[in-house]
Amino acid sequence: MEEAELADMSSVKVGDIIYVPLDEEDGLTLTQGYDTRRKYIVIIGFTPEGVAIGALLINSAIDPSKRSSEMMDCQYPLLLRHYPDILDYDSWLDCSDIFELSKEKISERKGKLKGCLIDDDRTRVLDFLRETDVFDNITKRRFGLL
């Protein structure tokens, strides 16, 4: 069963949810002495050359550093009732930071495909990312959002 969950990076799509260890090199801020931390990520796009993905992090709570009104607008609720096989409780998709991760790195770290955003959530998140001023148009184009 565990092997069947491994994410096939050649066929992942926008909205897929992957569980993968991340580290500071990936842009994650680690505390309490951790070298890596397993995180759920949501794929929101692919780089033009196709070797990397743009991803958002799912968090169980909103980071205190992101509690300004502008940053709170970037926190999208993911409800447990829509993702009972993935989440243990209502969570937040952080739409204020796009992480660029190589497909190869996700495969090497044995990232696991856990599911996909429901259609409503995927549409709302992608619409937000296209319309927000948090990211410039260069970043949006890089991940196929424009």
PDB file of C-alpha atoms in Angstrom, residues 17 19 22 28-29 37-42 55-67 71 74-80 86-97 99:
ATOM      1  CA  ILE A  17      -2.121  17.085  -2.288  1.00  0.00           C
ATOM      2  CA  TYR A  19       2.800  14.647   1.847  1.00  0.00           C
ATOM      3  CA  LEU A  22      10.670  19.692   3.580  1.00  0.00           C
ATOM      4  CA  LEU A  28      10.544  26.182   5.269  1.00  0.00           C
ATOM      5  CA  THR A  29      11.325  27.802   8.608  1.00  0.00           C
ATOM      6  CA  ARG A  37       9.353  18.480   8.682  1.00  0.00           C
ATOM      7  CA  ARG A  38       6.720  16.442   6.868  1.00  0.00           C
ATOM      8  CA  LYS A  39       4.182  18.781   5.308  1.00  0.00           C
ATOM      9  CA  TYR A  40       1.132  18.558   3.122  1.00  0.00           C
ATOM     10  CA  ILE A  41       1.568  20.622  -0.025  1.00  0.00           C
ATOM     11  CA  VAL A  42      -0.921  21.499  -2.737  1.00  0.00           C
ATOM     12  CA  ALA A  55       3.157  24.524  -4.124  1.00  0.00           C
ATOM     13  CA  LEU A  56       1.311  25.938  -1.143  1.00  0.00           C
ATOM     14  CA  LEU A  57       1.558  24.579   2.408  1.00  0.00           C
ATOM     15  CA  ILE A  58      -1.316  23.229   4.455  1.00  0.00           C
ATOM     16  CA  ASN A  59      -1.053  24.222   8.112  1.00  0.00           C
ATOM     17  CA  SER A  60      -3.083  23.159  11.115  1.00  0.00           C
ATOM     18  CA  ALA A  61      -2.963  26.717  12.470  1.00  0.00           C
ATOM     19  CA  ILE A  62      -2.160  30.124  11.020  1.00  0.00           C
ATOM     20  CA  ASP A  63       1.417  31.173  11.727  1.00  0.00           C
ATOM     21  CA  PRO A  64       1.454  34.138  14.161  1.00  0.00           C
ATOM     22  CA  SER A  65       3.644  36.079  11.698  1.00  0.00           C
ATOM     23  CA  LYS A  66       0.787  35.921   9.164  1.00  0.00           C
ATOM     24  CA  ARG A  67      -1.969  37.428  11.275  1.00  0.00           C
ATOM     25  CA  MET A  71      -1.928  37.914   5.319  1.00  0.00           C
ATOM     26  CA  CYS A  74      -4.289  34.710   2.127  1.00  0.00           C
ATOM     27  CA  GLN A  75      -5.303  31.874   4.465  1.00  0.00           C
ATOM     28  CA  TYR A  76      -7.821  29.575   2.802  1.00  0.00           C
ATOM     29  CA  PRO A  77      -9.809  27.211   5.068  1.00  0.00           C
ATOM     30  CA  LEU A  78      -9.736  23.502   4.244  1.00  0.00           C
ATOM     31  CA  LEU A  79     -12.525  21.737   6.086  1.00  0.00           C
ATOM     32  CA  LEU A  80     -12.115  18.301   7.632  1.00  0.00           C
ATOM     33  CA  ILE A  86      -6.130  13.568   4.718  1.00  0.00           C
ATOM     34  CA  LEU A  87      -6.785  16.026   7.538  1.00  0.00           C
ATOM     35  CA  ASP A  88      -7.304  15.378  11.233  1.00  0.00           C
ATOM     36  CA  TYR A  89      -9.025  18.761  11.763  1.00  0.00           C
ATOM     37  CA  ASP A  90      -9.977  21.913   9.873  1.00  0.00           C
ATOM     38  CA  SER A  91      -6.774  23.426   8.472  1.00  0.00           C
ATOM     39  CA  TRP A  92      -5.463  26.356   6.448  1.00  0.00           C
ATOM     40  CA  LEU A  93      -3.938  26.549   2.990  1.00  0.00           C
ATOM     41  CA  ASP A  94      -1.341  29.336   3.104  1.00  0.00           C
ATOM     42  CA  CYS A  95      -1.733  31.260  -0.152  1.00  0.00           C
ATOM     43  CA  SER A  96       0.839  33.895   0.832  1.00  0.00           C
ATOM     44  CA  ASP A  97       3.937  31.849  -0.097  1.00  0.00           C
ATOM     45  CA  PHE A  99       7.237  27.158  -2.737  1.00  0.00           C
TER      46      PHE A  99
END
